[in-house]
Short mmCIF file of C-alpha atoms in Angstrom, two decimals:
data_model
loop_
_atom_site.label_atom_id
_atom_site.label_comp_id
_atom_site.label_asym_id
_atom_site.label_seq_id
_atom_site.Cartn_x
_atom_site.Cartn_y
_atom_site.Cartn_z
CA MET A 14 -144.41 104.20 27.20
CA ASN A 15 -147.90 104.72 26.12
CA ASP A 16 -150.68 101.90 25.84
CA LEU A 17 -150.77 101.94 22.16
CA SER A 18 -146.87 101.13 21.68
CA LYS A 19 -147.47 98.19 24.46
CA ILE A 20 -150.21 96.47 22.13
CA SER A 21 -148.36 96.99 18.93
CA SER A 22 -145.00 95.52 20.13
CA ARG A 23 -147.15 92.64 21.73
CA ASP A 24 -148.85 92.25 18.18
CA LEU A 25 -145.69 91.86 16.65
CA GLY A 26 -144.24 89.26 18.94
CA LEU A 27 -141.26 91.32 20.07
CA GLU A 28 -139.31 90.70 23.25
CA ARG A 29 -137.78 93.91 25.20
CA ARG A 30 -134.11 94.18 25.45
CA LEU A 31 -134.18 97.50 27.52
CA PRO A 32 -136.06 97.78 31.00
CA LEU A 33 -139.27 99.32 30.90
CA PRO A 34 -139.96 102.94 31.96
CA PHE A 35 -141.48 103.19 35.53
CA GLU A 36 -143.93 105.97 36.35
CA GLY A 37 -142.66 107.89 33.13
CA VAL A 38 -139.07 107.70 34.08
CA ASP A 39 -136.83 105.88 31.64
CA VAL A 40 -133.04 106.55 32.34
CA ASN A 41 -131.71 104.17 29.61
CA PHE A 42 -130.63 106.60 26.71
CA ARG A 43 -127.26 107.83 25.42
CA ARG A 44 -125.42 109.62 28.00
CA ASN A 45 -121.97 110.71 26.03
CA PRO A 46 -122.06 114.50 25.48
CA GLN A 47 -120.03 114.25 22.38
CA CYS A 48 -122.31 111.74 20.59
CA SER A 49 -124.76 113.02 17.95
CA GLY A 50 -127.59 111.00 19.69
CA LEU A 51 -127.12 112.45 23.39
CA GLY A 52 -130.24 111.83 25.15
CA LEU A 53 -132.28 109.72 22.60
CA SER A 54 -133.15 106.04 23.69
CA PRO A 55 -132.13 103.32 21.51
CA ASP A 56 -134.67 101.04 20.03
CA PRO A 57 -135.83 98.94 23.16
CA TYR A 58 -136.87 95.57 21.39
CA LYS A 59 -135.01 92.51 20.04
CA ARG A 60 -135.44 92.34 16.45
CA PRO A 61 -134.25 88.93 15.19
CA LEU A 62 -134.26 88.00 11.50
CA GLY A 63 -137.70 88.15 9.74
CA SER A 64 -138.97 90.59 12.41
CA PRO A 65 -140.17 93.86 11.39
CA ALA A 66 -137.42 96.56 11.07
CA ALA A 67 -137.00 99.46 13.62
CA PRO A 68 -138.88 102.40 12.95
CA PRO A 69 -137.10 104.98 11.01
CA GLY A 70 -134.89 107.47 13.03
CA GLU A 71 -134.48 104.73 15.82
CA ILE A 72 -131.09 103.87 16.16
CA ARG A 73 -129.99 100.53 17.03
CA GLY A 74 -126.86 99.35 18.96
CA VAL A 75 -125.87 96.25 20.98
CA VAL A 76 -127.32 95.34 24.29
CA ALA A 77 -124.45 92.75 25.99
CA GLY A 78 -123.36 91.75 29.21
CA SER A 79 -124.41 89.24 32.05
CA ARG A 80 -127.52 89.29 33.87
CA HIS A 81 -127.63 92.56 36.22
CA SER A 82 -124.72 94.14 34.29
CA GLU A 83 -126.00 94.57 31.03
CA PHE A 84 -124.86 97.39 28.87
CA PHE A 85 -126.06 99.07 25.71
CA THR A 86 -123.33 100.02 23.27
CA CYS A 87 -124.29 103.28 21.07
CA SER A 88 -124.19 102.35 17.21
CA THR A 89 -123.14 106.08 16.71
CA CYS A 90 -120.17 106.76 18.96
CA SER A 91 -119.49 103.13 20.25
CA THR A 92 -119.66 104.15 24.00
CA ASN A 93 -120.95 101.54 26.48
CA HIS A 94 -123.89 102.65 28.71
CA ARG A 95 -124.66 100.30 31.56
CA LEU A 96 -128.24 99.68 31.58
CA LYS A 97 -130.10 100.93 34.81
CA ASN A 98 -133.27 99.74 36.71
CA ASN A 99 -135.95 102.70 36.10
CA LYS A 100 -138.00 101.51 39.24
CA ALA A 101 -135.03 101.54 41.42
CA ILE A 102 -133.52 105.14 40.46
CA THR A 103 -137.39 106.62 40.81
CA GLU A 104 -137.68 104.96 44.04
#
């Protein structure tokens, strides 16, 4: 994530729903080889009603689950992908 996207997301008041990348590593992406969105990251921000829409081309989905066992449900193929801690995987 570059500094510009950090600044713009803060300016918009958006809260992240996915873990931050760590040292350039982000493993929270679509991992189903049968999905047309394979390898693409979902929109990382919560977007409540009245907030700006996701950028064109960014696929939304549902992030659910309890703390430390959250998962992302792909809106294209409905596969659940468990969210991973990028820092732990990098280390």
